[in-house]
Short mmCIF file of C-alpha atoms in Angstrom, two decimals:
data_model
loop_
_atom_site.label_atom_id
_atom_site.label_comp_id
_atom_site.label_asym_id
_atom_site.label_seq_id
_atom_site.Cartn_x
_atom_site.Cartn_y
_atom_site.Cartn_z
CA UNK R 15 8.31 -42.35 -27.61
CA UNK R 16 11.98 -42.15 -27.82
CA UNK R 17 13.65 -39.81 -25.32
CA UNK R 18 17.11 -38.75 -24.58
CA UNK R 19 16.75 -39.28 -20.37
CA UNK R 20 20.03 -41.02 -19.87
CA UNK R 21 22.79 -39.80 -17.64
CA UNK R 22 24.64 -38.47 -21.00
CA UNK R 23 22.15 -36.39 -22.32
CA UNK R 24 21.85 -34.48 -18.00
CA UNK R 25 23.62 -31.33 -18.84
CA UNK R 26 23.27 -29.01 -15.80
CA UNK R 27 20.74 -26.08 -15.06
CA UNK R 28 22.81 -23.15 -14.60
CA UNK R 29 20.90 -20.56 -16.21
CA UNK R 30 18.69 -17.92 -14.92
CA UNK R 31 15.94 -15.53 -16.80
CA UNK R 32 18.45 -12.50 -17.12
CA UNK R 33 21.08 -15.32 -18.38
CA UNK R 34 18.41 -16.81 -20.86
CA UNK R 35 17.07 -13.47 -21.90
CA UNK R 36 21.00 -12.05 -22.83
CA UNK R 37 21.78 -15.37 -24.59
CA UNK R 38 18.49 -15.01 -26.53
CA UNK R 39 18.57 -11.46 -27.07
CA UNK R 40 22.40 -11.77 -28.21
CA UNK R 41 21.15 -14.34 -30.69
CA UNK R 42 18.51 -11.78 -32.27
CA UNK R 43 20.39 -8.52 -31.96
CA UNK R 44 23.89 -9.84 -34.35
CA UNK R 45 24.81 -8.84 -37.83
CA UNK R 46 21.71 -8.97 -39.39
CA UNK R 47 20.67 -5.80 -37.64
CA UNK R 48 23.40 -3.94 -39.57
CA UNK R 49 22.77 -5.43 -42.47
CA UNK R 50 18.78 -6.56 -42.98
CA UNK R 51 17.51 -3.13 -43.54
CA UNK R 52 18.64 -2.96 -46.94
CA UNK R 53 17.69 -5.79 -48.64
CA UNK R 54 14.37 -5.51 -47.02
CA UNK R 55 13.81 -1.95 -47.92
CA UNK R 56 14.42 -3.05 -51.03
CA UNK R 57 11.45 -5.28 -51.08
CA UNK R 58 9.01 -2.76 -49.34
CA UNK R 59 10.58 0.72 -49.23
CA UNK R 60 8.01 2.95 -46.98
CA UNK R 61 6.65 -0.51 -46.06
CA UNK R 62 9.56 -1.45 -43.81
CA UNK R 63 7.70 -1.31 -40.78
CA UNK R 64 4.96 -2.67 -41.67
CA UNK R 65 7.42 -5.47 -42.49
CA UNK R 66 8.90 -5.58 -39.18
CA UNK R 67 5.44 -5.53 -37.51
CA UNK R 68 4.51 -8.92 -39.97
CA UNK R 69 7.66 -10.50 -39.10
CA UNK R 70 7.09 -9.69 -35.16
CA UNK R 71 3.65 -11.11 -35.23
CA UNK R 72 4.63 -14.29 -36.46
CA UNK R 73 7.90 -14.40 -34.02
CA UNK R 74 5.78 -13.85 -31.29
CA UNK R 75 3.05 -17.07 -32.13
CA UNK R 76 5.82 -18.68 -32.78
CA UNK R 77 7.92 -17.87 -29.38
CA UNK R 78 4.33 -18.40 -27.16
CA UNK R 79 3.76 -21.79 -29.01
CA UNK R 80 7.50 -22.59 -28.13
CA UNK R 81 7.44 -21.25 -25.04
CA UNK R 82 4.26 -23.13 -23.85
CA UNK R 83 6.37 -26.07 -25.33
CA UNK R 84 9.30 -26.06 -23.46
CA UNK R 85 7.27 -25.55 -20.31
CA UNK R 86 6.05 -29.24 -20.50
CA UNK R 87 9.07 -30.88 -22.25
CA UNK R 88 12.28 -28.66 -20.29
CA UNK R 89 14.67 -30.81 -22.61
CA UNK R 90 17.74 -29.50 -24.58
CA UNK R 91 16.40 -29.51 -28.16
CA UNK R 92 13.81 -27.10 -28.74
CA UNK R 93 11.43 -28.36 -31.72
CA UNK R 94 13.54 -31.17 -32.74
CA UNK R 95 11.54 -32.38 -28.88
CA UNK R 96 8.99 -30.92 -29.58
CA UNK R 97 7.74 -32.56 -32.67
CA UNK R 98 9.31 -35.55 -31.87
CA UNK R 99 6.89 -35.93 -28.93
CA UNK R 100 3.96 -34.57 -30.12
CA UNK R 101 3.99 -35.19 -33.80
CA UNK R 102 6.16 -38.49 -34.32
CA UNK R 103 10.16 -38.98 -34.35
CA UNK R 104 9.81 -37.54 -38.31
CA UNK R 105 8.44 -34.67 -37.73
CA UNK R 106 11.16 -33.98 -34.81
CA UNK R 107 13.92 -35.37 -36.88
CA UNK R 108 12.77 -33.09 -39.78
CA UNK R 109 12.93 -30.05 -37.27
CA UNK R 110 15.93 -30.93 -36.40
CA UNK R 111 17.53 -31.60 -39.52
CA UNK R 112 16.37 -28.05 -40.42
CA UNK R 113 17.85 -26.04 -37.20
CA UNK R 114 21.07 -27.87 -37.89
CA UNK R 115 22.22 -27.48 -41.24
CA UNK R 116 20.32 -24.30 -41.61
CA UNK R 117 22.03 -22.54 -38.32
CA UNK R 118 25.30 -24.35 -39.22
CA UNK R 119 24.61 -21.79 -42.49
CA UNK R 120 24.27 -19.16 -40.06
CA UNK R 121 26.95 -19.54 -38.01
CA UNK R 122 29.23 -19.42 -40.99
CA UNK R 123 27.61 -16.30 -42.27
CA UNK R 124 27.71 -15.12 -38.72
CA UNK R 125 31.91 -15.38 -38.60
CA UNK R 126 32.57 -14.38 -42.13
CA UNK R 127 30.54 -11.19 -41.38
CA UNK R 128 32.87 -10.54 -38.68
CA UNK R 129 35.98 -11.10 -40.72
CA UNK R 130 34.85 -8.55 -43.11
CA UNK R 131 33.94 -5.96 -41.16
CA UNK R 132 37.61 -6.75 -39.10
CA UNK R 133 39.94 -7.51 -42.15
CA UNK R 134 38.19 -8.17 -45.23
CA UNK R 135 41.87 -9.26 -47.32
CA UNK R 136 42.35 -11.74 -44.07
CA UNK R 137 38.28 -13.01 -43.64
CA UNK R 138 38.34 -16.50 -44.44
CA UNK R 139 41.59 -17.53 -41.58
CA UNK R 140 40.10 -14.54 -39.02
CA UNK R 141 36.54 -16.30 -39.39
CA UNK R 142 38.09 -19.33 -38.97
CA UNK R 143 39.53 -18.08 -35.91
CA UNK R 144 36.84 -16.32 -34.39
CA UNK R 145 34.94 -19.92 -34.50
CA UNK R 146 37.55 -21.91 -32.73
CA UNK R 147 37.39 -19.48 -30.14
CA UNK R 148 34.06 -19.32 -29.77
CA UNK R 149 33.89 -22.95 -29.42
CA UNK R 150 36.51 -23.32 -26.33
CA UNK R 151 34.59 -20.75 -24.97
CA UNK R 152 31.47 -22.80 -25.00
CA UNK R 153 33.37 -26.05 -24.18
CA UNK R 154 33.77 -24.33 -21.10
CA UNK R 155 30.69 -24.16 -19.79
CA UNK R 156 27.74 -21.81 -19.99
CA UNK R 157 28.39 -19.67 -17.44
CA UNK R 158 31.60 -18.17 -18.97
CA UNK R 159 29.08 -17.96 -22.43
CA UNK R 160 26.64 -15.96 -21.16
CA UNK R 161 29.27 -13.68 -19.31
CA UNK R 162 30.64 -13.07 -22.77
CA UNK R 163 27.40 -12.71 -24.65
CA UNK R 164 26.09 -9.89 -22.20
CA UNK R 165 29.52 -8.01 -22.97
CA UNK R 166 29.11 -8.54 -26.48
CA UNK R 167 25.19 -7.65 -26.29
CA UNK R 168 25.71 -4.64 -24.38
CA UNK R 169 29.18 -3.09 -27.10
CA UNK R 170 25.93 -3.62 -29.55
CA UNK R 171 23.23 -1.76 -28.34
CA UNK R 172 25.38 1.15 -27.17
CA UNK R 173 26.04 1.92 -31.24
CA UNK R 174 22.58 1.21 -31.76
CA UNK R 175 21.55 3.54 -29.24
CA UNK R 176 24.58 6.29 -30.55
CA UNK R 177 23.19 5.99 -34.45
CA UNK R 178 19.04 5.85 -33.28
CA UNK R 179 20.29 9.56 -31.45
CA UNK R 180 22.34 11.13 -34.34
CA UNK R 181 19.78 10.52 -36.60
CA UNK R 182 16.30 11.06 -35.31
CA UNK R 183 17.81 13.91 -33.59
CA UNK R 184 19.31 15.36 -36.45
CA UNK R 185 18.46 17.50 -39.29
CA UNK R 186 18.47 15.01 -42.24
CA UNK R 187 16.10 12.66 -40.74
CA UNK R 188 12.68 13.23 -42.77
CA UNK R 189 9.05 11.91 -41.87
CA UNK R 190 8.11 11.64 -45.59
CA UNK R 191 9.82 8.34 -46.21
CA UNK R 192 7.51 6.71 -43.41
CA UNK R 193 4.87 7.34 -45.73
CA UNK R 194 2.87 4.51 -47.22
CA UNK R 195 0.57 5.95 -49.43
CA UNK R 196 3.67 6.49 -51.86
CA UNK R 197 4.17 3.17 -52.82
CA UNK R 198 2.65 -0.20 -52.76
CA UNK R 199 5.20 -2.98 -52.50
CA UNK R 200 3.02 -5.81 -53.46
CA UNK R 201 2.24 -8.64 -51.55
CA UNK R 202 5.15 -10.59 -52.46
CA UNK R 203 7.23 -7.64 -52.14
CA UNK R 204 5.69 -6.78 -48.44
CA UNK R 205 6.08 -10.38 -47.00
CA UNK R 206 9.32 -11.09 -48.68
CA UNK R 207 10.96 -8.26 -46.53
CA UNK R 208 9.03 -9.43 -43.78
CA UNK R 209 10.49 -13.31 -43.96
CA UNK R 210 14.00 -11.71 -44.18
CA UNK R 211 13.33 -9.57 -40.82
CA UNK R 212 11.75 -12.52 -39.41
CA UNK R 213 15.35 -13.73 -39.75
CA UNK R 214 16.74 -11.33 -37.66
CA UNK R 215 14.13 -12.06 -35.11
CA UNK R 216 14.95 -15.81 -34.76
CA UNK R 217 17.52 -15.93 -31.68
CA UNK R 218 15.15 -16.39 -29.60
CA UNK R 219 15.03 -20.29 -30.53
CA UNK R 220 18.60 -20.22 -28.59
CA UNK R 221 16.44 -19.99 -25.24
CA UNK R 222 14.49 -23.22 -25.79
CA UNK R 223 16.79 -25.21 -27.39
CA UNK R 224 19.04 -24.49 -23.94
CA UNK R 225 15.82 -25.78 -22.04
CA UNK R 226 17.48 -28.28 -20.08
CA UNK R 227 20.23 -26.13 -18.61
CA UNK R 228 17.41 -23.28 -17.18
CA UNK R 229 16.48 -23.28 -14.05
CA UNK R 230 12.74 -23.63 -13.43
CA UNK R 231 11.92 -23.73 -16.91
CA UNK R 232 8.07 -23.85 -16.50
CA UNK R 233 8.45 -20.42 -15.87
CA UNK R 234 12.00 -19.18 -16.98
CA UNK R 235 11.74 -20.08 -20.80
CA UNK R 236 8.32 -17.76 -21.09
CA UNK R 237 9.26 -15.06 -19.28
CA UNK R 238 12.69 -14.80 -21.12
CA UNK R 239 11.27 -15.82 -24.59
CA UNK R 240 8.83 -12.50 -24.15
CA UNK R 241 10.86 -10.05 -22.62
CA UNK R 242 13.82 -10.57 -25.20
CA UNK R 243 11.15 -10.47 -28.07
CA UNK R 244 9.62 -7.27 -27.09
CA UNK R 245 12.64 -5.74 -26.54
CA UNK R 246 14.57 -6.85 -29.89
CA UNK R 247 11.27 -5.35 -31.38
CA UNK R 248 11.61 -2.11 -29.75
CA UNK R 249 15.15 -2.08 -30.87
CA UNK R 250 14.23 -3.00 -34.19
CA UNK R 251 11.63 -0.26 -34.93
CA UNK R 252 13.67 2.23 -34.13
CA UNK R 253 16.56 1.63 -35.96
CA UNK R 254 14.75 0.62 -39.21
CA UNK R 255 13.08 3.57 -38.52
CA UNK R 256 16.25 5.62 -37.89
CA UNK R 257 17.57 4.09 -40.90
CA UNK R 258 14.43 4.58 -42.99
CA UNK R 259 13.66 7.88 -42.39
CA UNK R 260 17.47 9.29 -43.20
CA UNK R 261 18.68 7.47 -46.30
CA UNK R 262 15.54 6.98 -47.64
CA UNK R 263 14.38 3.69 -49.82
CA UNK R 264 16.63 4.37 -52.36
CA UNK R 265 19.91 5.22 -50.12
CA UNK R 266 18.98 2.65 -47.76
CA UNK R 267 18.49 -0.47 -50.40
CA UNK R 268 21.16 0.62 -52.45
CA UNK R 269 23.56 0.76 -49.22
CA UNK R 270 26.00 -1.98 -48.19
CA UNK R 271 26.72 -0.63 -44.63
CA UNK R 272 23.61 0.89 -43.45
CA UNK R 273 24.31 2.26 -40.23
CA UNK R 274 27.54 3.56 -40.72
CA UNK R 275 25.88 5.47 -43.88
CA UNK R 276 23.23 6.77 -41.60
CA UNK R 277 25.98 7.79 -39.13
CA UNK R 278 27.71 10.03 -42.17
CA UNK R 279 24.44 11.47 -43.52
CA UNK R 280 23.56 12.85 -40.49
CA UNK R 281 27.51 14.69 -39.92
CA UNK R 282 28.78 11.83 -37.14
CA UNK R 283 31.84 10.24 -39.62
CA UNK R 284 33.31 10.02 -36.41
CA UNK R 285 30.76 6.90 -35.32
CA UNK R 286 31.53 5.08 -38.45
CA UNK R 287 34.42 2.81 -36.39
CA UNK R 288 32.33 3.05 -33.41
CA UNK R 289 29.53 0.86 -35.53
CA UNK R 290 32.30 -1.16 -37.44
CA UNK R 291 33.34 -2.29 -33.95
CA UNK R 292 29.30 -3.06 -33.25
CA UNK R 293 29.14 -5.08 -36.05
CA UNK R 294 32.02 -7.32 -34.97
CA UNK R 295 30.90 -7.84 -31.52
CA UNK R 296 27.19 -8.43 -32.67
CA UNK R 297 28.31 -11.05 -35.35
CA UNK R 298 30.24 -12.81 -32.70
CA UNK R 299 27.28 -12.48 -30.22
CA UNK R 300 25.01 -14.36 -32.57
CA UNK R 301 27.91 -16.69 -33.50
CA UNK R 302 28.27 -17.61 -30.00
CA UNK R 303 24.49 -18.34 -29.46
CA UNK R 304 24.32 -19.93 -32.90
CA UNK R 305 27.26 -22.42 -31.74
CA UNK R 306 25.36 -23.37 -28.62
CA UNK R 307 21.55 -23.74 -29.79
CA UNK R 308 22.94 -25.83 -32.49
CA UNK R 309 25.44 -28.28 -30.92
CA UNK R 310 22.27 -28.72 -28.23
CA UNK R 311 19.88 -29.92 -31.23
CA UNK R 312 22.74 -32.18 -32.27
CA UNK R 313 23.24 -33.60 -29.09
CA UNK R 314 19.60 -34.31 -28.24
CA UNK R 315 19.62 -35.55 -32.08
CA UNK R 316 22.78 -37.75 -31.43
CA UNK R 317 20.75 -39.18 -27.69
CA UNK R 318 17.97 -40.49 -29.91
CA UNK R 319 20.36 -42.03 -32.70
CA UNK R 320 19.52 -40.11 -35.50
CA UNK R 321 23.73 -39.16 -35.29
CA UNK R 322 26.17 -40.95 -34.13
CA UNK R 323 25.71 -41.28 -30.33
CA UNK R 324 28.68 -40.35 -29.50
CA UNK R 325 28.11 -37.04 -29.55
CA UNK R 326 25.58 -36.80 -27.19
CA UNK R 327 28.19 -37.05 -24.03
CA UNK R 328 28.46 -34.13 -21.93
CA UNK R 329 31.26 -33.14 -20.18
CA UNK R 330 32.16 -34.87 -16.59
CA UNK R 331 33.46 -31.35 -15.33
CA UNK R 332 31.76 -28.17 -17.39
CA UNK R 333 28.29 -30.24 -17.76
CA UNK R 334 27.97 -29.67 -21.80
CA UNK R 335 27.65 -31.70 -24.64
CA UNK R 336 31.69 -31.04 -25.88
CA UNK R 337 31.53 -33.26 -28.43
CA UNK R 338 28.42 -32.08 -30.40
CA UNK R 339 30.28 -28.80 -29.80
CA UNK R 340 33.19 -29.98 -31.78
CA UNK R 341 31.51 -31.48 -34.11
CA UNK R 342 29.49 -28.31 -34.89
CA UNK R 343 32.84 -25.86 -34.31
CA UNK R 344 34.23 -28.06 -37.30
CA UNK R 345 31.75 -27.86 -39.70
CA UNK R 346 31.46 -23.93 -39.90
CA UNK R 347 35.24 -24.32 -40.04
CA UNK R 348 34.77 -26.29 -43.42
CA UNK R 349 32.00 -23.91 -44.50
CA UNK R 350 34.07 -21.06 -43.96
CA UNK R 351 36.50 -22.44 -45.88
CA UNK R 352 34.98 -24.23 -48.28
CA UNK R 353 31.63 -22.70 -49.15
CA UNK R 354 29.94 -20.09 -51.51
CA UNK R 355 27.30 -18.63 -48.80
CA UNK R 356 25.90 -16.56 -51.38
CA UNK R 357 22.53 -18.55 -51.00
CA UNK R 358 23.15 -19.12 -47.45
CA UNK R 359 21.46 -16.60 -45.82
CA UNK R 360 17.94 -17.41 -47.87
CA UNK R 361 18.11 -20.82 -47.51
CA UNK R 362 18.71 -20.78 -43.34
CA UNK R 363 15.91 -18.54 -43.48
CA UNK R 364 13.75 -21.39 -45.01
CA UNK R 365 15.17 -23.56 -42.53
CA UNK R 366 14.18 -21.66 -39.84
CA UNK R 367 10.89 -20.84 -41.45
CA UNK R 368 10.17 -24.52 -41.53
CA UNK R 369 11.50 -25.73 -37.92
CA UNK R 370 8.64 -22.50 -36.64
CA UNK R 371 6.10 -24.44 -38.68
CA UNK R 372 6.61 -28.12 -36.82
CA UNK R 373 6.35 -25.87 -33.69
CA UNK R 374 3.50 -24.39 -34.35
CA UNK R 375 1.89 -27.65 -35.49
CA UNK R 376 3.39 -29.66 -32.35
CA UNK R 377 1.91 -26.61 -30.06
CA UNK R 378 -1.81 -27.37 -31.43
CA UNK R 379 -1.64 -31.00 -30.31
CA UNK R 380 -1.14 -29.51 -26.88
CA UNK R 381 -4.56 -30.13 -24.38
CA UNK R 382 -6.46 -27.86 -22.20
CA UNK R 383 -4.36 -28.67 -19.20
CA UNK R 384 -1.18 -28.40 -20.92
CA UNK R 385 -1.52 -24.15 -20.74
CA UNK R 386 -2.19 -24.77 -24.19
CA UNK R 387 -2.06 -21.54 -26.22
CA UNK R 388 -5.06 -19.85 -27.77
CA UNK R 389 -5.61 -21.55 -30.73
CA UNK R 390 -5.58 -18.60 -33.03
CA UNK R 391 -1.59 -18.10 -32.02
CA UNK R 392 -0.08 -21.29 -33.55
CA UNK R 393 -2.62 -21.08 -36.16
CA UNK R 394 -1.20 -17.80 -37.36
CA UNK R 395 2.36 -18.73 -36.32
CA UNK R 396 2.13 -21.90 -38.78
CA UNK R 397 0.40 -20.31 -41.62
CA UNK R 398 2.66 -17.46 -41.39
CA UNK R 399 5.95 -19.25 -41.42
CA UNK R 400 4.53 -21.01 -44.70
CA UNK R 401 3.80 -17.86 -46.57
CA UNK R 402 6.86 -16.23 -45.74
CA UNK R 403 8.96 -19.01 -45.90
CA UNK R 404 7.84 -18.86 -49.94
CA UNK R 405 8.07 -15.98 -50.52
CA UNK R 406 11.59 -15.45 -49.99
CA UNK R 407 13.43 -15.46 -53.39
CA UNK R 408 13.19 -18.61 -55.57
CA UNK R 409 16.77 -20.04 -55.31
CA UNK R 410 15.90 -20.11 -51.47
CA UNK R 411 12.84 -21.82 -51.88
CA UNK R 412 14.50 -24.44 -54.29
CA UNK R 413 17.22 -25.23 -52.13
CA UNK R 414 15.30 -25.62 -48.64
CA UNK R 415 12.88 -27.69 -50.37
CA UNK R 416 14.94 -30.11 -51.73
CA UNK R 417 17.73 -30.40 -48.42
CA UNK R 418 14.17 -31.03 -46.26
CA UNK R 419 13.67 -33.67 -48.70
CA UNK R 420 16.94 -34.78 -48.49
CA UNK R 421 16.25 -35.09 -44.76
CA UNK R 422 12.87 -37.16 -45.24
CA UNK R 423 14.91 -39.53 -47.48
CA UNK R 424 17.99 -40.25 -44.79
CA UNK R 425 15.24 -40.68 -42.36
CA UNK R 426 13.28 -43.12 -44.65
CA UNK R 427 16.45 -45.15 -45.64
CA UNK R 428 17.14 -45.39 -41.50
CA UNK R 429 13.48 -46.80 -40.71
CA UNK R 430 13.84 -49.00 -43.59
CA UNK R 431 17.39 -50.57 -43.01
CA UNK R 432 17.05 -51.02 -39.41
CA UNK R 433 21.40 -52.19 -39.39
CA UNK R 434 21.98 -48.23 -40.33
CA UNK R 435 20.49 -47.18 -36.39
CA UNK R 436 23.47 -46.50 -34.47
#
């Protein structure tokens, strides 16, 4: 099998568990917490948690089948490694391919969300901005990331915690919209609000796609992938549940800014900038994460020459791959500027839905003394990130199946014209 072991593609392990658990934690808790609630209410109304509860099932198979993964390949990369090693260089370039245009999606979501919340008549230069910076921050080495990422992380769930108070606390906060015997969503319905939650949950990817810079990753990319899951999920439930239980389904779907219109329904106006502020710092959280799980992928992608190899140097003095990083800096630049995201956010959830899938596949092709996972967890995982990757609205499906094909077919023309291999 190909691998990327040269003395390029040797970024250094500086990372710890409480460093890999921020950076991953960062990644889940962003904008989409502020956000999610609504368009997935819409979809299940009193089913919202059950929603959530899908959507953490099949994050968790697919976090212990990635976990047990990076434990026996510690490589920057994540599943693009993953299924390149245990499936064939397809199935790893097809994971790949996914993670990177798909996040690259993200990550201009990710800064344009910021903009808006920030200066909506300025958005398109402030995202602009906000990704530059982002980017020299990360050129700089992980260290200084993850210092920034805990700040960022910890601005975020301080609002969280302020809004979960005011409203279970309060008056207006009533039981009756938890109840699911008033309405049945339909199975569609039901698992399409789960596969946009399941969005939310995805950061944790960050954590072993950095799997070269842990140290001890046998047994740092577990622990962290678990204990940032279960607490994201904790997080989670209680603020859809916050959320849910104020507004109501028809409030909540109907709502652009969810928080800050749980914040005024319960008689705290005075939180509304407190959560504006939490939405900026938690879009650049994820942004930052975003930024570094992807430029890894393309740099592992880049040591194999599947892109140009170029980018797969890391830096003599801060030990990262700076070029993938401004390679992947510049491209959400030209997104931001350039591109309608309308469909972005469905489509990156494909992608992510289908980069899950070759993980879950590459984790069954793992033996007995491999700590292979019990077989009904990437079982689950797989068929799960199938199902809800169709049945997220049609214009998503559409457009994720035809840039995976798109994918296949650059990887077909390579193996076929061997004077295209770079």
């Amino acid at each position: 099998m190909t691998t990327s072991s040269g003395s390029q593609a040797r970024p250094s392990r500086v990372l710890g568990t409480a460093d890999a658990v921020t950076l991953g934690a960062s990644a889940m808790v962003g904008a989409g917490v502020f956000a999610v609630f609504a368009p997935a209410a819409e979809e299940a109304g009193a089913w919202l948690l059950v929603a959530l509860l899908i959507a953490a099932v099949v994050a968790y198979c697919n976090a212990t089948s990635s976990a047990r993964l990076a434990a026996r390949h510690p490589e920057s990369g994540g599943t693009y490694v993953y299924g390149r090693e245990r499936l064939g260089e397809m199935w790893g370039y097809l994971a790949g391919w996914a993670f990177t245009v798909g996040k690259t999606a993200s990550c201009a979501v990710m800064a344009l969300t910021f903009a808006a919340y920030v200066a909506p008549e300025w958005s398109r230069p402030l995202a602009v901005g906000a990704v530059v910076c982002l980017t020299a921050v990360n050129y700089t080495g992980l260290r200084k990331s993850t210092g920034v990422a805990r700040i960022l992380l910890a601005l975020v769930l301080a609002v969280l915690a302020a809004v979960v108070a005011v409203a279970l606390g309060g008056s207006e906060a009533d039981a009756r919209h938890l109840d699911v015997s008033t309405q049945w969503p339909g199975f569609f319905g039901l698992l399409g609000a789960a596969g946009m939650l399941f969005f939310a949950f995805a950061g944790y990817a960050r954590i072993a796609t950095l799997g070269g810079e842990v140290r001890d990753p046998s047994t740092t990319i577990p622990r962290a992938i678990g204990l940032a899951l279960a607490g994201v999920f904790v997080v989670y439930l209680l603020v859809g549940a916050s959320v849910l239980t104020v507004l109501g389904r028809e409030r909540l779907a109907a709502s652009a800014a969810p928080l800050a219109d749980t914040a005024v329904a319960t008689g705290w106006p005075q939180l509304v900038p407190a959560v504006t502020a939490g939405a900026a710092a938690a879009s650049l959280g994820a942004l930052l994460a975003l930024i570094l799980g992807v430029s890894r992928t393309v740099a592992a992608m880049a040591a194999d020459g599947h892109l140009p190899r170029f980018l797969a140097r890391v830096h003599d003095r801060f030990g990262v791959p700076h070029r993938a990083e401004l390679a992947v800096g510049a491209g959400v630049c030209v997104l931001v500027l350039a591109a309608d995201l309308g469909d972005a956010i469905g489509f990156s959830a494909f992608g992510v839905l289908a980069y899950y899938a070759i993980a879950n596949a590459s984790a069954l092709r793992l033996g007995p003394d491999e700590n292979r996972p019990p077989l009904l967890v990437p079982v689950v995982g797989l068929a799960g990130c199938v199902v809800l990757a169709f049945s997220l609205p049609l214009n998503s499906v559409i457009a994720g199946v035809g840039v995976l094909a798109l994918g296949a077919a650059l990887w077909w023309v390579r193996r076929v014209l061997p004077g295209l291999r770079s």
